[in-house]
Backbone as XML, in Angstrom:
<?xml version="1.0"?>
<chain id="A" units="angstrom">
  <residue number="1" name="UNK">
    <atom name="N" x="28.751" y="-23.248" z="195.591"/>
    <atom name="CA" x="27.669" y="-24.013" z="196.168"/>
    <atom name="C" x="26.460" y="-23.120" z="196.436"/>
  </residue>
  <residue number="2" name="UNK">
    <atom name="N" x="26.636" y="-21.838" z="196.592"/>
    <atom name="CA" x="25.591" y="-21.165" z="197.139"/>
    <atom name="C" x="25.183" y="-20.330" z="195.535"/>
  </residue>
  <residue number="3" name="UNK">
    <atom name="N" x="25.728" y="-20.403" z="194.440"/>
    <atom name="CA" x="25.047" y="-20.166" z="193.751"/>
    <atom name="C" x="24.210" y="-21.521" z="192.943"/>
  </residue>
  <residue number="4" name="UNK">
    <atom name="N" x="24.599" y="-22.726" z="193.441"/>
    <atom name="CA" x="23.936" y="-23.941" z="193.152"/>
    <atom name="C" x="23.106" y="-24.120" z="193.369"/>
  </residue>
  <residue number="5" name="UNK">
    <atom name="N" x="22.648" y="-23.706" z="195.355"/>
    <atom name="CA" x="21.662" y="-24.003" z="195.468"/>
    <atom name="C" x="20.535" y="-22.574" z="195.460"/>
  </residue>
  <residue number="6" name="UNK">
    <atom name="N" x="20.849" y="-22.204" z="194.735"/>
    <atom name="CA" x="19.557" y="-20.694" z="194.847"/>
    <atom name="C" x="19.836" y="-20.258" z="195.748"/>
  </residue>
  <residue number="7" name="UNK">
    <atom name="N" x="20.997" y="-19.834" z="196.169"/>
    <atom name="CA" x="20.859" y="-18.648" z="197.436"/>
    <atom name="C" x="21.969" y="-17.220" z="197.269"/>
  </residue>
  <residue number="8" name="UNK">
    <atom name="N" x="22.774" y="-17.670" z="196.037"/>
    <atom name="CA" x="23.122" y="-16.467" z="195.682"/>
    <atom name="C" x="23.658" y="-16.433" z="194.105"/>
  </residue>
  <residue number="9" name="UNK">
    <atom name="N" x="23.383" y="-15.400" z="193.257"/>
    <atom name="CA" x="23.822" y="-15.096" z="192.148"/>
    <atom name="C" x="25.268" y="-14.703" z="191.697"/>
  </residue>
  <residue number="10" name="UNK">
    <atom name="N" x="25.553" y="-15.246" z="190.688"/>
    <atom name="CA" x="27.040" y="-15.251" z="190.188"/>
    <atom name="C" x="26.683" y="-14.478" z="188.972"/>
  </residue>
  <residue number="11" name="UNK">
    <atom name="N" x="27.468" y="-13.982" z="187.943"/>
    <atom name="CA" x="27.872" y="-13.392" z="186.638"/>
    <atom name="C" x="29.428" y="-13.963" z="186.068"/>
  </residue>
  <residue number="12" name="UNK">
    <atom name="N" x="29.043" y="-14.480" z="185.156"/>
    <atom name="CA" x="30.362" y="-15.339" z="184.508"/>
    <atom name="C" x="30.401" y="-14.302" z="182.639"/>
  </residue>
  <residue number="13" name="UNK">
    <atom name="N" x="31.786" y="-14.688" z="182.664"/>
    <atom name="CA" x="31.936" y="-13.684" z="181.230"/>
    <atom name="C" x="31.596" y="-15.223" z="179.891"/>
  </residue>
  <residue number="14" name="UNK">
    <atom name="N" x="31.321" y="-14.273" z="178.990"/>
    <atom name="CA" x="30.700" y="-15.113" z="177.860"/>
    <atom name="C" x="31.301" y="-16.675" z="177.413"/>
  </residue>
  <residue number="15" name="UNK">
    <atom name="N" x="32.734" y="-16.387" z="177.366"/>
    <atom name="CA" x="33.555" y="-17.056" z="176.793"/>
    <atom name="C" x="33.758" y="-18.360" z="177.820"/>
  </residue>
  <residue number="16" name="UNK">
    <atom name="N" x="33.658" y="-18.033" z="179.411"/>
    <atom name="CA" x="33.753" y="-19.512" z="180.234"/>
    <atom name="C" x="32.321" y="-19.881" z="179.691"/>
  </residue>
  <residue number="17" name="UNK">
    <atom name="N" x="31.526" y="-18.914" z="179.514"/>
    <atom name="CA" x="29.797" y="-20.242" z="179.536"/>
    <atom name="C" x="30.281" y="-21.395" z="178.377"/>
  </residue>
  <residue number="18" name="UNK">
    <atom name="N" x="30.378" y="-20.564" z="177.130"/>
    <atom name="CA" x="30.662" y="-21.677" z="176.168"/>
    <atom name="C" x="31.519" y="-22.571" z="176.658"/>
  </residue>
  <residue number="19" name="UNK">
    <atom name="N" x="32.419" y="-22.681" z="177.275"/>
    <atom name="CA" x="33.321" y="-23.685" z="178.280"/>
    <atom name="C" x="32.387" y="-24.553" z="178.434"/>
  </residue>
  <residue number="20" name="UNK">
    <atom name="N" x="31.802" y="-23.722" z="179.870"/>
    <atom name="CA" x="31.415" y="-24.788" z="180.903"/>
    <atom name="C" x="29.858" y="-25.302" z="180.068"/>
  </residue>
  <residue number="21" name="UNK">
    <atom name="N" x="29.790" y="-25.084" z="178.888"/>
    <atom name="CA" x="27.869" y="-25.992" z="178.492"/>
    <atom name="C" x="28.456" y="-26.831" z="178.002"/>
  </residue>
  <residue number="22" name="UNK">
    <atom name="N" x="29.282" y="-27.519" z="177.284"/>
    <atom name="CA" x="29.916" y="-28.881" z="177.367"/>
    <atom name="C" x="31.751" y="-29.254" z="177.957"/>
  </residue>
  <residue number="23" name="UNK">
    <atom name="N" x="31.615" y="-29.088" z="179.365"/>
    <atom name="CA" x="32.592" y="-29.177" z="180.231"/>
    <atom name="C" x="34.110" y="-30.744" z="179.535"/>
  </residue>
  <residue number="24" name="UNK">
    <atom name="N" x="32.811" y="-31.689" z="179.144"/>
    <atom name="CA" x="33.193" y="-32.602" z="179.182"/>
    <atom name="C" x="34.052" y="-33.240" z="177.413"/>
  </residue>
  <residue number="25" name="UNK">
    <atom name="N" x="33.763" y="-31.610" z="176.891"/>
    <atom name="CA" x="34.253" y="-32.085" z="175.411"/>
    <atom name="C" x="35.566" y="-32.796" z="175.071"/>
  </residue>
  <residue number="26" name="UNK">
    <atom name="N" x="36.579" y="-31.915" z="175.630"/>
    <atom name="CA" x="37.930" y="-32.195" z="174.889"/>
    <atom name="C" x="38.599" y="-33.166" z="176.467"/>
  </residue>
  <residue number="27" name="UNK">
    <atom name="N" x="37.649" y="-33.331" z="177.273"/>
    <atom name="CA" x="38.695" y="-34.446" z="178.373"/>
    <atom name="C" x="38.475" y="-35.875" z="177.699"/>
  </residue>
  <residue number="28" name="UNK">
    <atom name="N" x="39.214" y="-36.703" z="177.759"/>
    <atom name="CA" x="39.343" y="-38.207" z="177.698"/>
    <atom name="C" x="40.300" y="-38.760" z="178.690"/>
  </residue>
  <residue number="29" name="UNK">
    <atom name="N" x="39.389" y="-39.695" z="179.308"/>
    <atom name="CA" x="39.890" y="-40.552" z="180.313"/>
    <atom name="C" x="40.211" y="-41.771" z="179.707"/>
  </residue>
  <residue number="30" name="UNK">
    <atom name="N" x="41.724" y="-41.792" z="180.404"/>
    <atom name="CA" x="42.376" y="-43.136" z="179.856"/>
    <atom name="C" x="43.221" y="-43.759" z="181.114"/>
  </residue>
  <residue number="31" name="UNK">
    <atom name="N" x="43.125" y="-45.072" z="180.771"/>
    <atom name="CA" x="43.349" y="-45.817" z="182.087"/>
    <atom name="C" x="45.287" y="-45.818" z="182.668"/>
  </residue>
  <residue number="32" name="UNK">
    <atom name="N" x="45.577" y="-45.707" z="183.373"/>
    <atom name="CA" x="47.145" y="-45.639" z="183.729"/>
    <atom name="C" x="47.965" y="-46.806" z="183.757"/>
  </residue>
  <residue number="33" name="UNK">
    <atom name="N" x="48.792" y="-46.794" z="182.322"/>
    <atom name="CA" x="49.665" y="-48.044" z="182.416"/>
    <atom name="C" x="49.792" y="-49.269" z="183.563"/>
  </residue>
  <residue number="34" name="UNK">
    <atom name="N" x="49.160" y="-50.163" z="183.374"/>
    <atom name="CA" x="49.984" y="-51.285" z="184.391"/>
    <atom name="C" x="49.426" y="-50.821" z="186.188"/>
  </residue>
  <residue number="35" name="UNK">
    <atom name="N" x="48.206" y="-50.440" z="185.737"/>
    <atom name="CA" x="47.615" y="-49.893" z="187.334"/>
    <atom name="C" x="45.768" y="-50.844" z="187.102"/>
  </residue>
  <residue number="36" name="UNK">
    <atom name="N" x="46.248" y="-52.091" z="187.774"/>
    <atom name="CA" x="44.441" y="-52.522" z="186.956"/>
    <atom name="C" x="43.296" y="-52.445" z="187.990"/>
  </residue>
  <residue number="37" name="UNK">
    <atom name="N" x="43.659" y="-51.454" z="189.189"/>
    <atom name="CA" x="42.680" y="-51.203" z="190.294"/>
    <atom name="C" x="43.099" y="-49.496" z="190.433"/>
  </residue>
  <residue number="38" name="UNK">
    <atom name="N" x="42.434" y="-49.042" z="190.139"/>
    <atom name="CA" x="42.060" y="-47.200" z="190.231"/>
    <atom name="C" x="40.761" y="-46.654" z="190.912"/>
  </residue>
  <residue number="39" name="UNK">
    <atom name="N" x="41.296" y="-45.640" z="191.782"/>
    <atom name="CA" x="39.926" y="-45.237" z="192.146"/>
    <atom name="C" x="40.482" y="-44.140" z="192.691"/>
  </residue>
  <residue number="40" name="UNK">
    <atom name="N" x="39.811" y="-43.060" z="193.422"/>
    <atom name="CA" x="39.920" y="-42.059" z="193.829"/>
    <atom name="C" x="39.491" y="-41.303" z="195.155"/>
  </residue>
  <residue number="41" name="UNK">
    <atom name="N" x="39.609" y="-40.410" z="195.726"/>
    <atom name="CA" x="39.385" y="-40.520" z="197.277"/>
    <atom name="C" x="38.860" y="-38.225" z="197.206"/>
  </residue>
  <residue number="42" name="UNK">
    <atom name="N" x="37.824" y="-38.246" z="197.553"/>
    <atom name="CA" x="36.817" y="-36.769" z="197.616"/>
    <atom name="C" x="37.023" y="-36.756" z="199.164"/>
  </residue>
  <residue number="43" name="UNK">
    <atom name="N" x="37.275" y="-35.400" z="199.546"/>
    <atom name="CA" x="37.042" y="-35.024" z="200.941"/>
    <atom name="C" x="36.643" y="-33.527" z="201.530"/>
  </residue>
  <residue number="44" name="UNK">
    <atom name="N" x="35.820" y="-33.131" z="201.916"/>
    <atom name="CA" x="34.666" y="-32.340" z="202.225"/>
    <atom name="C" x="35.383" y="-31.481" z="203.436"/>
  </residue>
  <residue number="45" name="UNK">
    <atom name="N" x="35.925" y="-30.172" z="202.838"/>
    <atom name="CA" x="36.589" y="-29.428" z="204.042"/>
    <atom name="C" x="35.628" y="-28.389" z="204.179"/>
  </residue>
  <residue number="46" name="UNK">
    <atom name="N" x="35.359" y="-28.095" z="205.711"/>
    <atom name="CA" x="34.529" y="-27.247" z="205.970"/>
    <atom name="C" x="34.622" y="-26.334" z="207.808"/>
  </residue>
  <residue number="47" name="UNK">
    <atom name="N" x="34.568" y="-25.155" z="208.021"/>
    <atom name="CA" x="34.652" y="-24.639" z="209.243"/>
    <atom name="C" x="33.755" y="-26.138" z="210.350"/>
  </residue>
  <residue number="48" name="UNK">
    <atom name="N" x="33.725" y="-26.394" z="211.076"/>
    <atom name="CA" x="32.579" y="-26.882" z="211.969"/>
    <atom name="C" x="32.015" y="-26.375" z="213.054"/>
  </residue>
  <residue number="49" name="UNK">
    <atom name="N" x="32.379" y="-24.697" z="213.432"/>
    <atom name="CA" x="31.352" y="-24.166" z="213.607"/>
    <atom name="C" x="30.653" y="-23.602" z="213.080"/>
  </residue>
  <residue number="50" name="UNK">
    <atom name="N" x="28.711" y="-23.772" z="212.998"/>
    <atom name="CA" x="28.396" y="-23.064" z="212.240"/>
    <atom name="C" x="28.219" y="-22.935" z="210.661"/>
  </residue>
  <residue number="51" name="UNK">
    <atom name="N" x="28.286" y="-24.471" z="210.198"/>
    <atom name="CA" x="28.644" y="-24.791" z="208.838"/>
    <atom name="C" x="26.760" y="-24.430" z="207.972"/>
  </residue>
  <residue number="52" name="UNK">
    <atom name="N" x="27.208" y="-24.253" z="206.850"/>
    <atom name="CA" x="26.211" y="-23.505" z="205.805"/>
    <atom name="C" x="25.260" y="-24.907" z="206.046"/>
  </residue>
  <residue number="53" name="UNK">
    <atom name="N" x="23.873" y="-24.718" z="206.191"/>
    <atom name="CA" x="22.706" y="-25.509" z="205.670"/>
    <atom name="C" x="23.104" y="-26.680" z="204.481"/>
  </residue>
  <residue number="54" name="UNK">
    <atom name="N" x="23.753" y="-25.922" z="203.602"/>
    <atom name="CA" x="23.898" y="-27.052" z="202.424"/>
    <atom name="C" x="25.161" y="-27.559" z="202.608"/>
  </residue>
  <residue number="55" name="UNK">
    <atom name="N" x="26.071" y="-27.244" z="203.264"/>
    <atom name="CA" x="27.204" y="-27.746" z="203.490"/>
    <atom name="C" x="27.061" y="-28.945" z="204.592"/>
  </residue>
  <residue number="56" name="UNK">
    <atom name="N" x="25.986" y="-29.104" z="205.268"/>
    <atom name="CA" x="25.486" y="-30.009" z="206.046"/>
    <atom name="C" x="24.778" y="-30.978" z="205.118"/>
  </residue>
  <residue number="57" name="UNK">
    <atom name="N" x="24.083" y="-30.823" z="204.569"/>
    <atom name="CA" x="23.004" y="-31.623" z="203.479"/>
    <atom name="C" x="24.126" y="-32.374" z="203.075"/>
  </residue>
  <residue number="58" name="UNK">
    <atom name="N" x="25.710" y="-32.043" z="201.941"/>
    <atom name="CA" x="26.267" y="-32.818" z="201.295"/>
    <atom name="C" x="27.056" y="-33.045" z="201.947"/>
  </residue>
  <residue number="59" name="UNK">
    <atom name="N" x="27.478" y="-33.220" z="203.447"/>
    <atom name="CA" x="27.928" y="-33.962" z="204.344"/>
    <atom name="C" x="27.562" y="-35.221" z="204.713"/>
  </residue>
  <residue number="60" name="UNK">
    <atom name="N" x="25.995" y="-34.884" z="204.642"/>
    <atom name="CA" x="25.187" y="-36.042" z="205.264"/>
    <atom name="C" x="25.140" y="-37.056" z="203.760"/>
  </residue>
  <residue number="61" name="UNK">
    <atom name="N" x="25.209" y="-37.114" z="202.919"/>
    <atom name="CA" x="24.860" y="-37.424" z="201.509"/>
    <atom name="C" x="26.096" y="-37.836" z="201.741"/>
  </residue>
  <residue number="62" name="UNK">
    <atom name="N" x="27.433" y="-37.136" z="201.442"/>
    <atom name="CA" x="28.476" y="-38.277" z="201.285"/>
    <atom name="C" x="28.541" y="-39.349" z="202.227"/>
  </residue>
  <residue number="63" name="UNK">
    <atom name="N" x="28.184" y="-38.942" z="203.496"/>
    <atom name="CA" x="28.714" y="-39.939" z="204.579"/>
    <atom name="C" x="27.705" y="-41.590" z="204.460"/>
  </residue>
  <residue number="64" name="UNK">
    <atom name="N" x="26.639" y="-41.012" z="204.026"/>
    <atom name="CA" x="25.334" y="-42.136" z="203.586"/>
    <atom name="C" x="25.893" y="-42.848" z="202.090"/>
  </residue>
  <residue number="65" name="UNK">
    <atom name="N" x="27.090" y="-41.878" z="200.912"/>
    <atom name="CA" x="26.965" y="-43.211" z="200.090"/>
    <atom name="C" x="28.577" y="-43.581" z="200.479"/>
  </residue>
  <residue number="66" name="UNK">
    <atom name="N" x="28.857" y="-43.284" z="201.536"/>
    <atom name="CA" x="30.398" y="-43.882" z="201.303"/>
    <atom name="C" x="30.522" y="-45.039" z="202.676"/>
  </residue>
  <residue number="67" name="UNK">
    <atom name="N" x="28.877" y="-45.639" z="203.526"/>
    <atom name="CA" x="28.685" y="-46.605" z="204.006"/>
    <atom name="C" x="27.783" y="-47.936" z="203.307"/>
  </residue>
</chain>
């Protein structure tokens, strides 16, 4: 997250970049036999004292789209 938001620099080796510039190549999503309501459940673990600036921002962001 903190190299997401501009506040600190990472170095990754050659071979994940080509990975991660099309993340989405070889996944296919397919629906689960005999299940015709699916969905999924994200949850945001974090110290609460003292939590990072941006770790507050996408706190506030989930809690706004999940009302």
């Amino acid at each position: 997250m903190l190299v997401g938001s501009g506040q600190a620099v990472a170095f990754y080796p050659e071979k994940l970049i080509k990975v991660l510039q099309n993340p989405l190549e070889n996944i296919r999503y397919l629906p689960l036999a005999g299940k015709s309501n699916q969905s999924f459940e994200f949850k945001l673990i974090f110290k609460v004292e003292k939590p990072h600036d941006i770790v507050q921002k996408v706190a506030k962001i989930l809690q706004l789209s999940n009302n």
